[in-house]
Short mmCIF file of C-alpha atoms (C1' of nucleotides) in Angstrom, two decimals:
data_model
loop_
_atom_site.label_atom_id
_atom_site.label_comp_id
_atom_site.label_asym_id
_atom_site.label_seq_id
_atom_site.Cartn_x
_atom_site.Cartn_y
_atom_site.Cartn_z
CA MET B 1470 -99.07 -17.52 -23.94
CA MET B 1471 -99.34 -20.02 -21.10
CA GLY B 1472 -97.90 -18.43 -18.02
CA LYS B 1473 -94.46 -16.98 -17.58
CA LEU B 1474 -91.29 -18.61 -18.68
CA THR B 1475 -89.06 -19.82 -15.85
CA ALA B 1476 -85.54 -21.18 -15.67
CA GLY B 1477 -86.94 -24.46 -14.45
CA MET B 1478 -89.29 -24.81 -17.40
CA ILE B 1479 -86.46 -24.13 -19.80
CA ALA B 1480 -84.15 -26.70 -18.21
CA GLU B 1481 -86.93 -29.26 -18.16
CA ARG B 1482 -87.80 -28.82 -21.82
CA ALA B 1483 -84.10 -28.88 -22.71
CA LEU B 1484 -83.73 -32.22 -20.94
CA GLU B 1485 -86.74 -33.60 -22.77
CA ILE B 1486 -85.27 -32.64 -26.11
CA GLY B 1487 -81.85 -33.95 -25.11
CA ASP B 1488 -83.21 -37.28 -23.93
CA ALA B 1489 -85.37 -37.74 -26.99
CA GLU B 1490 -83.15 -36.42 -29.77
CA GLY B 1491 -79.67 -36.13 -28.34
CA LEU B 1492 -77.91 -33.18 -26.77
CA ASP B 1493 -76.90 -31.83 -30.16
CA ALA B 1494 -80.56 -31.08 -30.78
CA VAL B 1495 -80.61 -28.82 -27.73
CA THR B 1496 -79.99 -25.52 -29.39
CA ILE B 1497 -80.89 -22.10 -28.06
CA ARG B 1498 -82.93 -21.42 -31.16
CA ARG B 1499 -84.63 -24.80 -31.27
CA LEU B 1500 -85.38 -24.70 -27.55
CA ALA B 1501 -86.86 -21.22 -27.84
CA ALA B 1502 -89.03 -22.31 -30.75
CA ASP B 1503 -90.29 -25.26 -28.70
CA LEU B 1504 -91.17 -22.92 -25.86
CA GLY B 1505 -92.94 -20.52 -28.23
CA VAL B 1506 -90.57 -17.72 -27.52
CA THR B 1507 -87.73 -15.74 -29.07
CA PRO B 1508 -84.19 -17.12 -28.72
CA MET B 1509 -83.18 -14.02 -26.81
CA ALA B 1510 -85.81 -14.66 -24.18
CA LEU B 1511 -83.71 -17.50 -22.85
CA TYR B 1512 -80.84 -15.14 -22.18
CA TRP B 1513 -82.87 -13.46 -19.53
CA HIS B 1514 -83.00 -16.71 -17.51
CA TYR B 1515 -79.56 -18.08 -18.38
CA LYS B 1516 -76.54 -15.91 -19.01
CA ASN B 1517 -75.33 -18.21 -21.79
CA LYS B 1518 -75.52 -21.74 -23.07
CA GLU B 1519 -73.04 -23.04 -20.53
CA GLN B 1520 -75.30 -21.85 -17.74
CA LEU B 1521 -78.21 -23.56 -19.43
CA LEU B 1522 -76.30 -26.84 -19.49
CA ILE B 1523 -75.52 -26.37 -15.81
CA GLY B 1524 -79.21 -25.79 -15.23
CA MET B 1525 -79.99 -29.03 -17.04
CA ALA B 1526 -77.47 -30.95 -14.93
CA ASP B 1527 -78.82 -29.38 -11.77
CA HIS B 1528 -82.36 -30.37 -12.65
CA LEU B 1529 -81.15 -33.85 -13.50
CA ILE B 1530 -79.24 -34.44 -10.27
CA GLY B 1531 -82.02 -32.77 -8.34
CA GLY B 1532 -84.12 -35.84 -9.03
CA PHE B 1533 -81.66 -37.80 -6.96
CA ALA B 1534 -81.67 -36.45 -3.43
CA PRO B 1535 -79.51 -38.82 -1.39
CA GLU B 1536 -80.09 -39.31 2.29
CA PRO B 1537 -77.72 -37.31 4.48
CA ALA B 1538 -74.96 -39.25 6.18
CA ASP B 1539 -76.22 -41.37 9.06
CA GLU B 1540 -74.82 -43.92 11.44
CA ARG B 1541 -74.77 -46.90 9.12
CA PRO B 1542 -71.38 -48.24 7.99
CA TRP B 1543 -69.85 -46.16 5.21
CA GLN B 1544 -69.84 -49.12 2.81
CA GLU B 1545 -73.58 -49.35 2.92
CA GLN B 1546 -74.09 -45.62 2.49
CA LEU B 1547 -71.63 -45.40 -0.39
CA ARG B 1548 -73.37 -48.29 -2.07
CA ASP B 1549 -76.74 -46.55 -1.83
CA LEU B 1550 -75.22 -43.39 -3.21
CA THR B 1551 -73.65 -45.20 -6.15
CA ARG B 1552 -76.81 -47.09 -6.90
CA GLY B 1553 -78.80 -43.88 -6.83
CA LEU B 1554 -76.36 -42.18 -9.16
CA VAL B 1555 -76.46 -45.03 -11.64
CA ARG B 1556 -80.23 -45.08 -11.60
CA THR B 1557 -80.50 -41.36 -12.10
CA LEU B 1558 -78.03 -41.36 -14.95
CA ARG B 1559 -79.76 -44.25 -16.65
CA ALA B 1560 -83.10 -42.48 -16.45
CA HIS B 1561 -81.75 -39.73 -18.71
CA PRO B 1562 -80.11 -40.80 -21.96
CA CYS B 1563 -78.44 -37.41 -22.33
CA ALA B 1564 -77.14 -37.29 -18.75
CA LYS B 1565 -73.68 -38.45 -19.71
CA ASP B 1566 -73.27 -35.82 -22.40
CA VAL B 1567 -74.61 -33.04 -20.20
CA ILE B 1568 -72.24 -33.87 -17.35
CA GLU B 1569 -69.28 -34.14 -19.67
CA GLN B 1570 -69.81 -30.65 -21.00
CA ILE B 1571 -69.79 -28.83 -17.70
CA ASP B 1572 -67.82 -28.45 -14.52
CA ALA B 1573 -69.41 -30.34 -11.63
CA VAL B 1574 -68.37 -27.57 -9.25
CA GLU B 1575 -70.94 -25.29 -10.87
CA VAL B 1576 -73.88 -27.63 -10.26
CA PRO B 1577 -75.47 -26.89 -6.87
CA ASN B 1578 -77.35 -30.17 -6.52
CA PHE B 1579 -74.25 -32.10 -7.41
CA LEU B 1580 -72.28 -30.45 -4.63
CA ALA B 1581 -74.46 -32.15 -2.03
CA VAL B 1582 -73.78 -35.57 -3.55
CA TRP B 1583 -70.11 -34.80 -3.78
CA ASP B 1584 -69.84 -33.64 -0.19
CA LEU B 1585 -71.60 -36.75 1.02
CA ALA B 1586 -69.26 -39.00 -0.97
CA LEU B 1587 -66.21 -37.12 0.28
CA GLY B 1588 -67.31 -37.56 3.87
CA LEU B 1589 -67.87 -41.28 3.41
CA ALA B 1590 -64.45 -41.67 1.80
CA ARG B 1591 -62.90 -39.92 4.76
CA ASP B 1592 -64.84 -42.19 7.10
CA ALA B 1593 -63.33 -45.12 5.25
CA GLY B 1594 -59.92 -43.87 6.30
CA PHE B 1595 -58.67 -42.44 3.04
CA SER B 1596 -56.48 -39.35 2.93
CA VAL B 1597 -57.75 -36.05 1.60
CA GLU B 1598 -56.09 -36.52 -1.77
CA GLU B 1599 -57.24 -40.12 -2.05
CA SER B 1600 -60.78 -39.12 -1.19
CA CYS B 1601 -60.74 -36.51 -3.94
CA LEU B 1602 -59.67 -39.12 -6.46
CA ILE B 1603 -62.20 -41.65 -5.22
CA THR B 1604 -65.13 -39.30 -5.60
CA LYS B 1605 -64.15 -38.42 -9.17
CA TYR B 1606 -63.67 -42.11 -9.84
CA LEU B 1607 -67.09 -42.82 -8.39
CA LEU B 1608 -68.84 -40.44 -10.76
CA GLN B 1609 -66.98 -41.66 -13.84
CA SER B 1610 -67.65 -45.26 -12.91
CA ALA B 1611 -71.33 -44.58 -12.43
CA ILE B 1612 -71.35 -43.06 -15.90
CA ALA B 1613 -69.61 -46.11 -17.35
CA ILE B 1614 -72.11 -48.43 -15.75
CA ALA B 1615 -75.19 -46.41 -16.55
CA ASP B 1616 -74.22 -45.53 -20.10
CA ALA B 1617 -76.35 -47.35 -22.63
CA PRO B 1618 -74.31 -48.70 -25.50
CA VAL B 1619 -76.68 -47.22 -28.02
CA HIS B 1620 -76.12 -43.56 -28.53
CA HIS B 1621 -79.47 -41.79 -28.61
CA GLN B 1622 -77.77 -38.95 -30.37
CA ALA B 1623 -80.32 -38.54 -33.12
CA GLY B 1624 -83.77 -39.24 -31.74
CA ARG B 1625 -84.55 -42.06 -34.08
CA SER B 1626 -87.37 -44.53 -33.92
CA ASP B 1627 -86.79 -47.94 -32.39
CA GLU B 1628 -86.34 -49.36 -35.86
CA GLU B 1629 -83.62 -46.89 -36.67
CA VAL B 1630 -81.86 -47.68 -33.40
CA ALA B 1631 -82.07 -51.39 -34.17
CA ARG B 1632 -80.58 -50.74 -37.58
CA ILE B 1633 -77.67 -48.76 -36.15
CA VAL B 1634 -76.97 -51.50 -33.62
CA ARG B 1635 -77.02 -54.12 -36.36
CA VAL B 1636 -74.60 -52.13 -38.50
CA LYS B 1637 -72.27 -51.65 -35.54
CA ARG B 1638 -72.34 -55.31 -34.64
CA LEU B 1639 -71.62 -56.25 -38.23
CA GLY B 1640 -68.70 -53.85 -38.21
CA LEU B 1641 -67.21 -55.71 -35.25
CA GLU B 1642 -68.06 -59.15 -36.57
CA THR B 1643 -66.31 -58.55 -39.87
CA LEU B 1644 -63.08 -57.48 -38.19
CA PRO B 1645 -60.08 -59.78 -38.77
CA VAL B 1646 -60.77 -62.54 -36.28
CA GLU B 1647 -57.09 -63.38 -35.76
CA ARG B 1648 -56.29 -59.85 -34.63
CA TYR B 1649 -59.45 -59.13 -32.67
CA PRO B 1650 -60.73 -62.55 -31.55
CA HIS B 1651 -62.67 -61.29 -28.54
CA LEU B 1652 -64.26 -58.31 -30.24
CA VAL B 1653 -65.55 -60.56 -32.99
CA GLU B 1654 -66.81 -63.13 -30.53
CA MET B 1655 -68.54 -60.66 -28.22
CA ALA B 1656 -69.78 -58.28 -30.92
CA GLY B 1657 -73.41 -58.84 -29.97
CA PRO B 1658 -73.20 -58.12 -26.24
CA LEU B 1659 -70.76 -55.25 -26.85
CA VAL B 1660 -73.13 -53.22 -28.99
CA GLY B 1661 -76.35 -54.46 -27.43
CA ALA B 1662 -78.06 -53.20 -24.30
CA MET B 1663 -76.66 -54.28 -20.97
CA SER B 1664 -79.16 -56.17 -18.82
CA PRO B 1665 -80.33 -53.98 -15.95
CA GLU B 1666 -79.55 -56.62 -13.34
CA VAL B 1667 -75.90 -56.76 -14.35
CA CYS B 1668 -75.71 -52.97 -14.25
CA ASP B 1669 -77.31 -52.56 -10.88
CA THR B 1670 -75.62 -55.44 -9.10
CA PHE B 1671 -72.37 -56.37 -10.80
CA GLY B 1672 -71.54 -52.81 -11.84
CA VAL B 1673 -72.13 -51.33 -8.41
CA ASP B 1674 -70.30 -54.25 -6.78
CA LEU B 1675 -67.33 -53.59 -9.03
CA VAL B 1676 -66.97 -49.99 -7.93
CA LEU B 1677 -67.55 -50.70 -4.28
CA ALA B 1678 -65.26 -53.72 -4.16
CA GLY B 1679 -62.29 -51.63 -5.26
CA ILE B 1680 -62.90 -48.98 -2.65
CA GLU B 1681 -63.48 -51.50 0.11
CA ALA B 1682 -60.38 -53.47 -0.78
CA LEU B 1683 -58.17 -50.39 -0.58
CA ALA B 1684 -59.88 -49.20 2.59
CA ALA B 1685 -59.01 -52.50 4.23
CA GLY B 1686 -55.34 -51.72 3.60
CA ARG B 1687 -55.52 -48.33 5.34
CA MET Z 1456 -45.79 -25.06 -49.47
CA MET Z 1457 -43.91 -27.70 -47.46
CA GLY Z 1458 -44.76 -31.06 -48.87
CA LYS Z 1459 -48.18 -32.57 -49.25
CA LEU Z 1460 -50.84 -32.53 -46.61
CA THR Z 1461 -51.59 -35.90 -45.04
CA ALA Z 1462 -54.29 -37.18 -42.72
CA GLY Z 1463 -51.61 -37.84 -40.13
CA MET Z 1464 -50.28 -34.28 -40.25
CA ILE Z 1465 -53.79 -32.93 -39.82
CA ALA Z 1466 -54.57 -35.14 -36.82
CA GLU Z 1467 -51.24 -34.26 -35.24
CA ARG Z 1468 -51.73 -30.52 -35.60
CA ALA Z 1469 -55.30 -30.85 -34.35
CA LEU Z 1470 -54.05 -32.60 -31.23
CA GLU Z 1471 -51.47 -29.88 -30.66
CA ILE Z 1472 -54.11 -27.20 -30.83
CA GLY Z 1473 -56.46 -29.23 -28.65
CA ASP Z 1474 -53.83 -29.85 -26.00
CA ALA Z 1475 -52.67 -26.25 -25.94
CA GLU Z 1476 -55.93 -24.36 -26.27
CA GLY Z 1477 -58.70 -26.81 -25.63
CA LEU Z 1478 -60.74 -28.91 -28.02
CA ASP Z 1479 -63.11 -26.03 -28.71
CA ALA Z 1480 -60.25 -24.30 -30.47
CA VAL Z 1481 -59.99 -27.20 -32.90
CA THR Z 1482 -62.09 -25.87 -35.69
CA ILE Z 1483 -61.97 -26.90 -39.34
CA ARG Z 1484 -61.28 -23.31 -40.33
CA ARG Z 1485 -58.74 -22.61 -37.62
CA LEU Z 1486 -56.96 -25.90 -38.27
CA ALA Z 1487 -56.80 -25.20 -42.00
CA ALA Z 1488 -55.40 -21.74 -41.38
CA ASP Z 1489 -52.71 -23.23 -39.13
CA LEU Z 1490 -51.79 -25.69 -41.87
CA GLY Z 1491 -51.69 -22.93 -44.46
CA VAL Z 1492 -54.50 -24.38 -46.46
CA THR Z 1493 -58.12 -23.80 -47.34
CA PRO Z 1494 -60.78 -25.28 -44.99
CA MET Z 1495 -62.08 -27.45 -47.79
CA ALA Z 1496 -58.69 -29.10 -48.22
CA LEU Z 1497 -59.30 -31.00 -44.99
CA TYR Z 1498 -62.40 -32.57 -46.44
CA TRP Z 1499 -60.28 -34.48 -48.89
CA HIS Z 1500 -58.54 -36.28 -46.02
CA TYR Z 1501 -61.48 -36.55 -43.61
CA LYS Z 1502 -65.05 -36.95 -44.69
CA ASN Z 1503 -66.27 -34.65 -41.90
CA LYS Z 1504 -65.37 -33.34 -38.48
CA GLU Z 1505 -66.43 -36.53 -36.72
CA GLN Z 1506 -63.90 -38.45 -38.79
CA LEU Z 1507 -61.26 -35.92 -37.90
CA LEU Z 1508 -61.96 -36.43 -34.20
CA ILE Z 1509 -61.68 -40.17 -34.75
CA GLY Z 1510 -58.38 -39.56 -36.46
CA MET Z 1511 -57.22 -37.55 -33.46
CA ALA Z 1512 -58.21 -40.32 -31.08
CA ASP Z 1513 -56.53 -42.91 -33.25
CA HIS Z 1514 -53.31 -40.94 -33.31
CA LEU Z 1515 -53.54 -40.46 -29.57
CA ILE Z 1516 -54.09 -44.13 -28.71
CA GLY Z 1517 -51.52 -45.09 -31.33
CA GLY Z 1518 -48.87 -43.73 -28.98
CA PHE Z 1519 -49.84 -46.44 -26.56
CA ALA Z 1520 -49.21 -49.82 -28.17
CA PRO Z 1521 -49.75 -52.41 -25.42
CA GLU Z 1522 -47.93 -55.72 -25.48
CA PRO Z 1523 -50.05 -58.56 -26.84
CA ALA Z 1524 -51.39 -61.01 -24.30
CA ASP Z 1525 -48.72 -63.31 -22.91
CA GLU Z 1526 -48.45 -65.97 -20.26
CA ARG Z 1527 -48.23 -63.74 -17.23
CA PRO Z 1528 -51.19 -63.72 -14.82
CA TRP Z 1529 -54.05 -61.60 -16.07
CA GLN Z 1530 -53.86 -59.28 -13.06
CA GLU Z 1531 -50.38 -58.20 -14.02
CA GLN Z 1532 -51.26 -57.69 -17.66
CA LEU Z 1533 -54.43 -55.76 -16.88
CA ARG Z 1534 -52.46 -53.55 -14.52
CA ASP Z 1535 -49.91 -52.74 -17.21
CA LEU Z 1536 -52.70 -51.95 -19.63
CA THR Z 1537 -54.44 -49.65 -17.17
CA ARG Z 1538 -51.22 -47.89 -16.27
CA GLY Z 1539 -50.44 -47.38 -19.95
CA LEU Z 1540 -53.89 -45.98 -20.61
CA VAL Z 1541 -53.65 -43.56 -17.71
CA ARG Z 1542 -50.23 -42.39 -18.81
CA THR Z 1543 -51.33 -41.88 -22.39
CA LEU Z 1544 -54.42 -39.98 -21.37
CA ARG Z 1545 -52.47 -37.78 -19.02
CA ALA Z 1546 -49.98 -36.91 -21.74
CA HIS Z 1547 -52.75 -35.23 -23.72
CA PRO Z 1548 -54.89 -32.69 -21.91
CA CYS Z 1549 -57.57 -32.90 -24.58
CA ALA Z 1550 -57.67 -36.70 -24.61
CA LYS Z 1551 -60.71 -36.87 -22.37
CA ASP Z 1552 -62.74 -34.50 -24.51
CA VAL Z 1553 -61.73 -36.19 -27.75
CA ILE Z 1554 -62.72 -39.64 -26.50
CA GLU Z 1555 -65.99 -38.37 -25.14
CA GLN Z 1556 -67.05 -36.99 -28.48
CA ILE Z 1557 -66.63 -40.15 -30.50
CA ASP Z 1558 -67.54 -43.83 -30.53
CA ALA Z 1559 -64.63 -46.03 -29.48
CA VAL Z 1560 -65.70 -48.65 -32.00
CA GLU Z 1561 -64.62 -46.33 -34.80
CA VAL Z 1562 -61.05 -45.93 -33.54
CA PRO Z 1563 -58.82 -48.66 -35.02
CA ASN Z 1564 -55.99 -48.33 -32.52
CA PHE Z 1565 -58.41 -48.47 -29.67
CA LEU Z 1566 -59.88 -51.75 -30.87
CA ALA Z 1567 -56.56 -53.49 -30.16
CA VAL Z 1568 -56.57 -52.21 -26.57
CA TRP Z 1569 -60.17 -53.17 -26.16
CA ASP Z 1570 -59.70 -56.68 -27.50
CA LEU Z 1571 -56.76 -57.21 -25.18
CA ALA Z 1572 -58.75 -56.04 -22.18
CA LEU Z 1573 -61.70 -58.22 -23.12
CA GLY Z 1574 -59.47 -61.27 -23.35
CA LEU Z 1575 -57.95 -60.58 -19.96
CA ALA Z 1576 -61.37 -60.14 -18.41
CA ARG Z 1577 -62.41 -63.48 -19.86
CA ASP Z 1578 -59.23 -65.04 -18.50
CA ALA Z 1579 -60.22 -63.73 -15.10
CA GLY Z 1580 -63.35 -65.81 -15.30
CA PHE Z 1581 -65.95 -63.14 -16.01
CA SER Z 1582 -68.91 -63.80 -18.25
CA VAL Z 1583 -69.22 -62.18 -21.66
CA GLU Z 1584 -71.60 -59.52 -20.42
CA GLU Z 1585 -69.52 -58.83 -17.33
CA SER Z 1586 -66.39 -58.52 -19.43
CA CYS Z 1587 -68.10 -55.97 -21.65
CA LEU Z 1588 -69.01 -53.90 -18.63
CA ILE Z 1589 -65.56 -54.23 -17.12
CA THR Z 1590 -63.79 -52.94 -20.20
CA LYS Z 1591 -66.04 -49.91 -20.43
CA TYR Z 1592 -65.51 -49.35 -16.74
CA LEU Z 1593 -61.76 -49.62 -17.22
CA LEU Z 1594 -61.68 -46.86 -19.81
CA GLN Z 1595 -63.91 -44.53 -17.83
CA SER Z 1596 -61.87 -45.12 -14.69
CA ALA Z 1597 -58.64 -44.41 -16.51
CA ILE Z 1598 -60.17 -41.15 -17.65
CA ALA Z 1599 -61.21 -40.28 -14.11
CA ILE Z 1600 -57.72 -40.97 -12.80
CA ALA Z 1601 -55.85 -39.24 -15.60
CA ASP Z 1602 -58.09 -36.21 -15.81
CA ALA Z 1603 -56.39 -33.10 -14.57
CA PRO Z 1604 -58.63 -31.00 -12.38
CA VAL Z 1605 -57.74 -27.88 -14.29
CA HIS Z 1606 -59.60 -27.62 -17.54
CA HIS Z 1607 -57.21 -26.50 -20.25
CA GLN Z 1608 -60.17 -25.40 -22.24
CA ALA Z 1609 -58.88 -21.98 -23.15
CA GLY Z 1610 -55.11 -22.16 -23.68
CA ARG Z 1611 -54.24 -19.66 -21.04
CA SER Z 1612 -50.89 -18.89 -19.61
CA ASP Z 1613 -49.82 -20.48 -16.33
CA GLU Z 1614 -50.84 -17.33 -14.53
CA GLU Z 1615 -54.31 -17.46 -15.99
CA VAL Z 1616 -54.63 -21.10 -14.99
CA ALA Z 1617 -53.51 -20.26 -11.47
CA ARG Z 1618 -56.08 -17.50 -11.31
CA ILE Z 1619 -58.88 -19.81 -12.44
CA VAL Z 1620 -57.86 -22.41 -9.86
CA ARG Z 1621 -57.84 -19.76 -7.14
CA VAL Z 1622 -61.28 -18.54 -8.11
CA LYS Z 1623 -62.63 -22.07 -8.13
CA ARG Z 1624 -61.12 -22.85 -4.74
CA LEU Z 1625 -62.56 -19.69 -3.31
CA GLY Z 1626 -65.94 -20.67 -4.71
CA LEU Z 1627 -65.79 -23.90 -2.73
CA GLU Z 1628 -64.33 -22.33 0.38
CA THR Z 1629 -67.11 -19.78 0.63
CA LEU Z 1630 -69.83 -22.41 0.46
CA PRO Z 1631 -71.98 -22.79 3.60
CA VAL Z 1632 -69.72 -24.87 5.79
CA GLU Z 1633 -72.58 -26.50 7.67
CA ARG Z 1634 -74.09 -27.91 4.46
CA TYR Z 1635 -70.85 -28.77 2.65
CA PRO Z 1636 -68.29 -29.36 5.40
CA HIS Z 1637 -66.03 -31.62 3.36
CA LEU Z 1638 -66.06 -29.56 0.19
CA VAL Z 1639 -65.03 -26.51 2.19
CA GLU Z 1640 -62.32 -28.40 4.02
CA MET Z 1641 -60.85 -30.07 0.94
CA ALA Z 1642 -61.33 -27.17 -1.46
CA GLY Z 1643 -57.60 -26.90 -2.11
CA PRO Z 1644 -56.87 -30.51 -3.06
CA LEU Z 1645 -60.16 -30.76 -4.97
CA VAL Z 1646 -59.34 -28.02 -7.44
CA GLY Z 1647 -55.57 -28.47 -7.41
CA ALA Z 1648 -53.49 -30.90 -9.41
CA MET Z 1649 -53.37 -34.47 -8.25
CA SER Z 1650 -49.90 -35.69 -7.40
CA PRO Z 1651 -48.64 -38.09 -10.09
CA GLU Z 1652 -47.73 -40.77 -7.55
CA VAL Z 1653 -51.25 -40.96 -6.21
CA CYS Z 1654 -52.59 -41.19 -9.77
CA ASP Z 1655 -50.27 -43.90 -10.92
CA THR Z 1656 -50.33 -46.05 -7.82
CA PHE Z 1657 -53.46 -45.45 -5.80
CA GLY Z 1658 -55.64 -44.80 -8.82
CA VAL Z 1659 -54.54 -47.88 -10.71
CA ASP Z 1660 -54.77 -49.96 -7.53
CA LEU Z 1661 -58.33 -48.77 -7.03
CA VAL Z 1662 -59.46 -49.98 -10.44
CA LEU Z 1663 -57.59 -53.27 -10.28
CA ALA Z 1664 -58.66 -54.05 -6.71
CA GLY Z 1665 -62.31 -53.98 -7.69
CA ILE Z 1666 -61.81 -56.30 -10.62
CA GLU Z 1667 -59.65 -58.69 -8.64
CA ALA Z 1668 -62.08 -58.81 -5.75
CA LEU Z 1669 -64.97 -59.75 -7.99
CA ALA Z 1670 -62.86 -62.22 -9.93
CA ALA Z 1671 -62.08 -64.01 -6.68
CA GLY Z 1672 -65.81 -64.58 -6.24
CA ARG Z 1673 -66.19 -66.22 -9.66
"C1'" DA D 1113 -55.52 -37.09 -56.82
"C1'" DC D 1114 -55.65 -33.00 -54.40
"C1'" DC D 1115 -57.01 -28.37 -53.52
"C1'" DT D 1116 -59.64 -23.69 -54.16
"C1'" DG D 1117 -63.78 -20.28 -54.09
"C1'" DA D 1118 -68.12 -19.04 -53.39
"C1'" DA D 1119 -72.24 -20.02 -51.23
"C1'" DC D 1120 -75.71 -22.15 -47.76
"C1'" DA D 1121 -77.80 -23.18 -43.53
"C1'" DC D 1122 -76.98 -23.05 -39.20
"C1'" DC D 1123 -74.91 -21.59 -34.60
"C1'" DG D 1124 -74.33 -18.50 -30.01
"C1'" DT D 1125 -74.42 -13.90 -28.69
"C1'" DT D 1126 -74.66 -8.49 -28.30
"C1'" DC D 1127 -77.11 -4.46 -28.22
"C1'" DA D 1128 -80.72 -1.36 -28.48
"C1'" DA D 1129 -85.39 -1.12 -28.05
"C1'" DG D 1130 -90.02 -2.20 -26.61
"C1'" DT D 1131 -93.73 -3.11 -22.65
"C1'" DA Q 1323 -88.74 -7.40 -14.91
"C1'" DC Q 1324 -89.20 -9.70 -19.02
"C1'" DC Q 1325 -89.16 -10.16 -23.91
"C1'" DT Q 1326 -88.48 -8.79 -29.09
"C1'" DG Q 1327 -85.83 -7.59 -33.60
"C1'" DA Q 1328 -82.10 -6.89 -36.15
"C1'" DA Q 1329 -77.41 -7.66 -36.67
"C1'" DC Q 1330 -72.59 -9.84 -36.02
"C1'" DA Q 1331 -69.11 -13.19 -36.05
"C1'" DC Q 1332 -68.59 -17.56 -36.28
"C1'" DC Q 1333 -69.48 -22.57 -37.43
"C1'" DG Q 1334 -69.59 -27.18 -40.62
"C1'" DT Q 1335 -70.54 -28.48 -45.13
"C1'" DT Q 1336 -71.91 -28.85 -50.37
"C1'" DC Q 1337 -70.95 -28.17 -54.90
"C1'" DA Q 1338 -68.77 -26.83 -58.92
"C1'" DA Q 1339 -64.48 -25.72 -60.58
"C1'" DG Q 1340 -59.57 -25.62 -61.07
"C1'" DT Q 1341 -54.70 -28.12 -61.65
#
DNA sequence: ACCTGAACACCGTTCAAGT
DNA sequence: ACCTGAACACCGTTCAAGT
């Protein structure tokens, strides 16, 4: 009805649904209904659902276009890259789930980030194999840092989310305190939202500090 | 036919299928058929599929029973814990996928590991919020380090796996070398298996070094 | 307590056909 | 080139019923 359907439109709408209601809600049929089209129409633009998920990831990472490598020290560049990744992931509640379901190699926009990170790791003096491990570690760590503790898996209202968090906290608080002293004590912070400052500074520092420490030993 | 069905047996068989053929192959119906039982029989032992996945994770982590906190320095204890996690995860090809699909809070055996890690982080001098982030980071990092580059998602023979790896490597090698110089150069190591020594030493060092460096600043 | 049988509402996907 | 319609093989799950 309103202009032609494009792969980009589909990926965008899929991300909206995923962010708002959880990735499980992103169904070929549901997505097609939202777009006012037949489920089969999507198969013209994406070969199958896996390709759609790759399209979503590509669109997601596309919003984070890191600067190409320059002459600054690698530490600084790697820090910018990590910070950018964390920020991008945190902007999309379903980012974690999307990335987990696909192979990064298939995501064009991710390849640029990956290549940049690999180059910086090499600059730091790490071997080829070590650099491979570091870049995987970097992505996983960014996910750990960006991941909100509340699963948005079922697009609930704020009240529903608050209820789920309360139930979870209670579940931890009522654990046997002699066996799980720390879980009981930290139940609140564990299930609650992480403060953005801690994420962006402490979290990024944590990742970078490890890499820098090992680089110093090379 | 051969003794009663138990929740443990079900989780065990599910893990076997998951490790051999990928988690997608773990289906209520398929699992029931393997156990010589009706699909509905499983619903007596697990309320739904989510609970079954939690059971799988619990059984998986159960194989890794870390020593309770003792008087050794926290660095040493945290290192042992990380190494144990990595080893356990690497022993089960589907571990990553199982853990990603569930909430760690629901997995009893994981709570013990988590509590231990939280206590060690507190010992290191980190704040409550920082300790929460560190423990999440620890799990994600262990996953990154343990994760085999070859997805076992479709229980293929070794020859099939080798073919997939070759195709993937070729995909990277044929990328425009001026845009992705490092991906093209490191295509082999990127898609190939990581050597166990690098995983167990360099990988664990990487995670620990970051934590230790930040602890020194506390 | 433990399991079966039939049925329901949903998937992703193929294939032929329309324009 | 782009989309529809009908059909297929598969899910997880409920519910009543059996022993």
